Amino acid sequence: MDAAIEVRGLTKQFGGRRAVDDVSFALPRGAFLSVFGPNGAGKTTLLRMLATLTRPSAGDIRIGGVDAKEEPDAVRASVGLISHSAMLYPDLTAEENLLFYARLYGVPDPERRVLELLDAVGLRHRRLDRVRTFSRGMTQRVSIARALVNDPAVVLLDEPYSGLDPHAVEIFDELIGSVRAERTFVMVSHDLEKGRALADHVMVMARGRVVRFARADELDAEEFRALYRSTVGTGVA
């Protein structure tokens, strides 16, 4: 398997609590993994470690064959993250925000790339408006453009549909469809139907551990719902 993401024995401890506890998996290039589980299961902590925003207490991460511990900058250059935080500067315009990130990543012809992305998320007409004047849905659309500005090989999504209006959901789905064949996705979601519809791999977590990691076609809908219900019943980690 040509793995895009390899995780071995990954653990994150906060005080006496293990938010992520000995997690291991490998995801092939071009795959879409949806991660499910109750609140406190360790899903977002896992995503933050994959993005190199949080250092593991133990274990190893390799993104595209690159060791995240040894070469974190190289990993960050190949990863895009959409999280609960937009990671945008509210007093800058949409265009200025995206140009800042494009130049930070050394994107060739950043002006052209930014306009392409603003077109893709349907916000070119608002490019000169400050982000603080945007609705939650519009801000999230700029955040999606920010996450794609460096043309990442791996895209990490933490509840990406949160706060999106129906039009923005449609735009986001089209964006995923247009770039899916070229990238690997890991999405944390509470939306079982949406998450399963997008995924070709699924992971269920509880209390920081992996309850099940499988190809989506190995779990039929009824079996998956039963597994998820029993997992949520274990409570918060």
GROMACS .gro file of C-alpha atoms in nm:
model
  237
    1MET     CA    1   0.000   0.000   0.000
    2ASP     CA    2   0.124   0.348  -0.092
    3ALA     CA    3   0.034   0.516   0.237
    4ALA     CA    4  -0.045   0.887   0.260
    5ILE     CA    5  -0.076   0.871   0.639
    6GLU     CA    6   0.088   0.623   0.876
    7VAL     CA    7   0.021   0.641   1.250
    8ARG     CA    8   0.183   0.407   1.502
    9GLY     CA    9   0.118   0.396   1.876
   10LEU     CA   10  -0.001   0.757   1.880
   11THR     CA   11  -0.076   0.882   2.230
   12LYS     CA   12  -0.156   1.224   2.375
   13GLN     CA   13  -0.177   1.271   2.749
   14PHE     CA   14  -0.314   1.576   2.931
   15GLY     CA   15  -0.226   1.537   3.298
   16GLY     CA   16  -0.363   1.202   3.408
   17ARG     CA   17  -0.599   1.165   3.109
   18ARG     CA   18  -0.513   1.008   2.775
   19ALA     CA   19  -0.706   1.197   2.510
   20VAL     CA   20  -0.560   0.968   2.241
   21ASP     CA   21  -0.446   0.626   2.353
   22ASP     CA   22  -0.218   0.405   2.140
   23VAL     CA   23  -0.381   0.474   1.802
   24SER     CA   24  -0.239   0.305   1.492
   25PHE     CA   25  -0.362   0.301   1.131
   26ALA     CA   26  -0.246   0.348   0.773
   27LEU     CA   27  -0.442   0.530   0.504
   28PRO     CA   28  -0.365   0.491   0.132
   29ARG     CA   29  -0.314   0.788  -0.097
   30GLY     CA   30  -0.638   0.925  -0.237
   31ALA     CA   31  -0.851   0.778   0.043
   32PHE     CA   32  -1.124   0.959   0.235
   33LEU     CA   33  -1.142   0.867   0.604
   34SER     CA   34  -1.437   0.978   0.819
   35VAL     CA   35  -1.377   0.963   1.195
   36PHE     CA   36  -1.677   0.924   1.425
   37GLY     CA   37  -1.726   0.901   1.800
   38PRO     CA   38  -1.882   1.069   2.104
   39ASN     CA   39  -1.766   1.405   2.239
   40GLY     CA   40  -1.433   1.364   2.413
   41ALA     CA   41  -1.336   1.054   2.213
   42GLY     CA   42  -1.009   1.214   2.099
   43LYS     CA   43  -1.108   1.287   1.740
   44THR     CA   44  -1.002   1.653   1.729
   45THR     CA   45  -0.685   1.584   1.927
   46LEU     CA   46  -0.594   1.319   1.669
   47LEU     CA   47  -0.654   1.567   1.388
   48ARG     CA   48  -0.442   1.835   1.556
   49MET     CA   49  -0.153   1.593   1.592
   50LEU     CA   50  -0.178   1.499   1.223
   51ALA     CA   51  -0.164   1.872   1.144
   52THR     CA   52   0.146   1.911   1.372
   53LEU     CA   53  -0.042   2.165   1.586
   54THR     CA   54  -0.013   1.937   1.891
   55ARG     CA   55   0.289   1.723   1.974
   56PRO     CA   56   0.221   1.359   2.061
   57SER     CA   57   0.319   1.228   2.402
   58ALA     CA   58   0.426   0.907   2.229
   59GLY     CA   59   0.409   0.739   1.891
   60ASP     CA   60   0.492   0.829   1.532
   61ILE     CA   61   0.320   1.006   1.241
   62ARG     CA   62   0.435   0.994   0.880
   63ILE     CA   63   0.262   1.205   0.615
   64GLY     CA   64   0.358   1.112   0.261
   65GLY     CA   65   0.650   0.918   0.404
   66VAL     CA   66   0.780   1.222   0.598
   67ASP     CA   67   0.830   1.191   0.975
   68ALA     CA   68   0.621   1.463   1.142
   69LYS     CA   69   0.850   1.472   1.444
   70GLU     CA   70   1.170   1.506   1.243
   71GLU     CA   71   1.041   1.734   0.964
   72PRO     CA   72   0.730   1.918   1.089
   73ASP     CA   73   0.770   2.207   0.843
   74ALA     CA   74   0.772   1.969   0.546
   75VAL     CA   75   0.457   1.801   0.677
   76ARG     CA   76   0.280   2.135   0.729
   77ALA     CA   77   0.361   2.229   0.370
   78SER     CA   78   0.169   1.924   0.246
   79VAL     CA   79  -0.132   1.952   0.479
   80GLY     CA   80  -0.441   2.175   0.474
   81LEU     CA   81  -0.662   2.208   0.784
   82ILE     CA   82  -1.020   2.324   0.818
   83SER     CA   83  -1.111   2.347   1.186
   84HIS     CA   84  -1.361   2.510   1.419
   85SER     CA   85  -1.133   2.815   1.415
   86ALA     CA   86  -1.125   2.987   1.077
   87MET     CA   87  -0.758   3.087   1.127
   88LEU     CA   88  -0.825   3.413   0.945
   89TYR     CA   89  -0.747   3.774   1.037
   90PRO     CA   90  -1.084   3.950   1.077
   91ASP     CA   91  -0.955   4.299   0.994
   92LEU     CA   92  -0.799   4.185   0.667
   93THR     CA   93  -1.002   4.135   0.351
   94ALA     CA   94  -1.071   3.788   0.213
   95GLU     CA   95  -0.811   3.850  -0.057
   96GLU     CA   96  -0.550   3.979   0.189
   97ASN     CA   97  -0.597   3.676   0.414
   98LEU     CA   98  -0.549   3.432   0.130
   99LEU     CA   99  -0.252   3.623  -0.012
  100PHE     CA  100  -0.088   3.614   0.331
  101TYR     CA  101  -0.113   3.234   0.346
  102ALA     CA  102  -0.020   3.189  -0.020
  103ARG     CA  103   0.301   3.388   0.030
  104LEU     CA  104   0.372   3.212   0.360
  105TYR     CA  105   0.369   2.880   0.172
  106GLY     CA  106   0.564   3.019  -0.122
  107VAL     CA  107   0.281   2.956  -0.369
  108PRO     CA  108   0.383   3.049  -0.726
  109ASP     CA  109   0.178   3.339  -0.869
  110PRO     CA  110  -0.018   3.389  -0.545
  111GLU     CA  111  -0.253   3.651  -0.691
  112ARG     CA  112  -0.377   3.410  -0.956
  113ARG     CA  113  -0.414   3.125  -0.705
  114VAL     CA  114  -0.613   3.342  -0.465
  115LEU     CA  115  -0.856   3.457  -0.735
  116GLU     CA  116  -0.902   3.095  -0.847
  117LEU     CA  117  -0.995   2.991  -0.495
  118LEU     CA  118  -1.225   3.288  -0.438
  119ASP     CA  119  -1.404   3.190  -0.758
  120ALA     CA  120  -1.424   2.830  -0.639
  121VAL     CA  121  -1.591   2.925  -0.309
  122GLY     CA  122  -1.816   3.184  -0.472
  123LEU     CA  123  -1.667   3.488  -0.299
  124ARG     CA  124  -1.470   3.673  -0.564
  125HIS     CA  125  -1.728   3.954  -0.550
  126ARG     CA  126  -1.650   3.999  -0.177
  127ARG     CA  127  -1.273   3.972  -0.207
  128LEU     CA  128  -1.210   4.332  -0.092
  129ASP     CA  129  -1.441   4.309   0.211
  130ARG     CA  130  -1.301   4.252   0.557
  131VAL     CA  131  -1.363   3.907   0.698
  132ARG     CA  132  -1.521   4.049   1.015
  133THR     CA  133  -1.815   4.164   0.801
  134PHE     CA  134  -1.884   3.807   0.679
  135SER     CA  135  -2.143   3.564   0.808
  136ARG     CA  136  -2.029   3.240   0.972
  137GLY     CA  137  -2.096   3.051   0.650
  138MET     CA  138  -1.900   3.298   0.436
  139THR     CA  139  -1.610   3.294   0.682
  140GLN     CA  140  -1.603   2.916   0.663
  141ARG     CA  141  -1.590   2.935   0.284
  142VAL     CA  142  -1.282   3.162   0.304
  143SER     CA  143  -1.136   2.914   0.554
  144ILE     CA  144  -1.186   2.634   0.301
  145ALA     CA  145  -1.000   2.841   0.041
  146ARG     CA  146  -0.721   2.904   0.293
  147ALA     CA  147  -0.685   2.531   0.357
  148LEU     CA  148  -0.644   2.463  -0.017
  149VAL     CA  149  -0.418   2.757  -0.102
  150ASN     CA  150  -0.097   2.552  -0.089
  151ASP     CA  151  -0.248   2.268  -0.297
  152PRO     CA  152  -0.208   2.019  -0.010
  153ALA     CA  153  -0.176   1.646  -0.062
  154VAL     CA  154  -0.362   1.581   0.265
  155VAL     CA  155  -0.671   1.774   0.380
  156LEU     CA  156  -0.784   1.752   0.744
  157LEU     CA  157  -1.144   1.849   0.819
  158ASP     CA  158  -1.285   1.907   1.168
  159GLU     CA  159  -1.665   1.929   1.135
  160PRO     CA  160  -1.631   2.127   0.810
  161TYR     CA  161  -2.006   2.158   0.753
  162SER     CA  162  -2.062   2.334   1.085
  163GLY     CA  163  -2.213   2.678   1.025
  164LEU     CA  164  -2.248   2.638   0.649
  165ASP     CA  165  -2.570   2.743   0.480
  166PRO     CA  166  -2.716   2.511   0.211
  167HIS     CA  167  -2.548   2.706  -0.070
  168ALA     CA  168  -2.209   2.683   0.103
  169VAL     CA  169  -2.262   2.309   0.161
  170GLU     CA  170  -2.323   2.265  -0.211
  171ILE     CA  171  -2.006   2.464  -0.294
  172PHE     CA  172  -1.804   2.261  -0.045
  173ASP     CA  173  -1.930   1.930  -0.185
  174GLU     CA  174  -1.838   2.043  -0.535
  175LEU     CA  175  -1.491   2.145  -0.418
  176ILE     CA  176  -1.431   1.807  -0.258
  177GLY     CA  177  -1.553   1.633  -0.571
  178SER     CA  178  -1.326   1.840  -0.795
  179VAL     CA  179  -1.005   1.771  -0.600
  180ARG     CA  180  -1.078   1.436  -0.436
  181ALA     CA  181  -0.885   1.218  -0.681
  182GLU     CA  182  -0.567   1.417  -0.613
  183ARG     CA  183  -0.576   1.426  -0.233
  184THR     CA  184  -0.620   1.228   0.086
  185PHE     CA  185  -0.889   1.343   0.331
  186VAL     CA  186  -0.944   1.284   0.702
  187MET     CA  187  -1.275   1.426   0.829
  188VAL     CA  188  -1.407   1.435   1.186
  189SER     CA  189  -1.785   1.438   1.180
  190HIS     CA  190  -2.095   1.382   1.392
  191ASP     CA  191  -2.308   1.358   1.077
  192LEU     CA  192  -2.325   0.983   1.021
  193GLU     CA  193  -2.501   0.996   0.686
  194LYS     CA  194  -2.281   1.268   0.534
  195GLY     CA  195  -1.964   1.119   0.675
  196ARG     CA  196  -2.039   0.771   0.541
  197ALA     CA  197  -2.151   0.904   0.203
  198LEU     CA  198  -1.812   1.073   0.148
  199ALA     CA  199  -1.589   0.808   0.299
  200ASP     CA  200  -1.420   0.502   0.159
  201HIS     CA  201  -1.266   0.436   0.503
  202VAL     CA  202  -1.428   0.483   0.844
  203MET     CA  203  -1.295   0.499   1.198
  204VAL     CA  204  -1.495   0.490   1.519
  205MET     CA  205  -1.327   0.616   1.836
  206ALA     CA  206  -1.418   0.611   2.205
  207ARG     CA  207  -1.216   0.704   2.512
  208GLY     CA  208  -0.918   0.790   2.295
  209ARG     CA  209  -0.898   0.447   2.134
  210VAL     CA  210  -0.991   0.310   1.794
  211VAL     CA  211  -1.300   0.090   1.825
  212ARG     CA  212  -1.306   0.006   1.454
  213PHE     CA  213  -1.107   0.106   1.148
  214ALA     CA  214  -1.226  -0.042   0.820
  215ARG     CA  215  -1.307   0.018   0.458
  216ALA     CA  216  -1.653   0.168   0.434
  217ASP     CA  217  -1.776  -0.121   0.220
  218GLU     CA  218  -1.685  -0.367   0.497
  219LEU     CA  219  -1.957  -0.222   0.722
  220ASP     CA  220  -2.316  -0.213   0.601
  221ALA     CA  221  -2.534   0.074   0.723
  222GLU     CA  222  -2.714  -0.126   0.991
  223GLU     CA  223  -2.392  -0.272   1.134
  224PHE     CA  224  -2.232   0.073   1.135
  225ARG     CA  225  -2.525   0.236   1.320
  226ALA     CA  226  -2.523  -0.040   1.580
  227LEU     CA  227  -2.149   0.001   1.630
  228TYR     CA  228  -2.184   0.378   1.661
  229ARG     CA  229  -2.472   0.354   1.911
  230SER     CA  230  -2.275   0.116   2.130
  231THR     CA  231  -1.970   0.343   2.107
  232VAL     CA  232  -2.160   0.658   2.203
  233GLY     CA  233  -2.300   0.461   2.494
  234THR     CA  234  -1.947   0.427   2.639
  235GLY     CA  235  -1.965   0.798   2.721
  236VAL     CA  236  -1.706   1.072   2.717
  237ALA     CA  237  -1.340   0.979   2.740
   0.00000   0.00000   0.00000
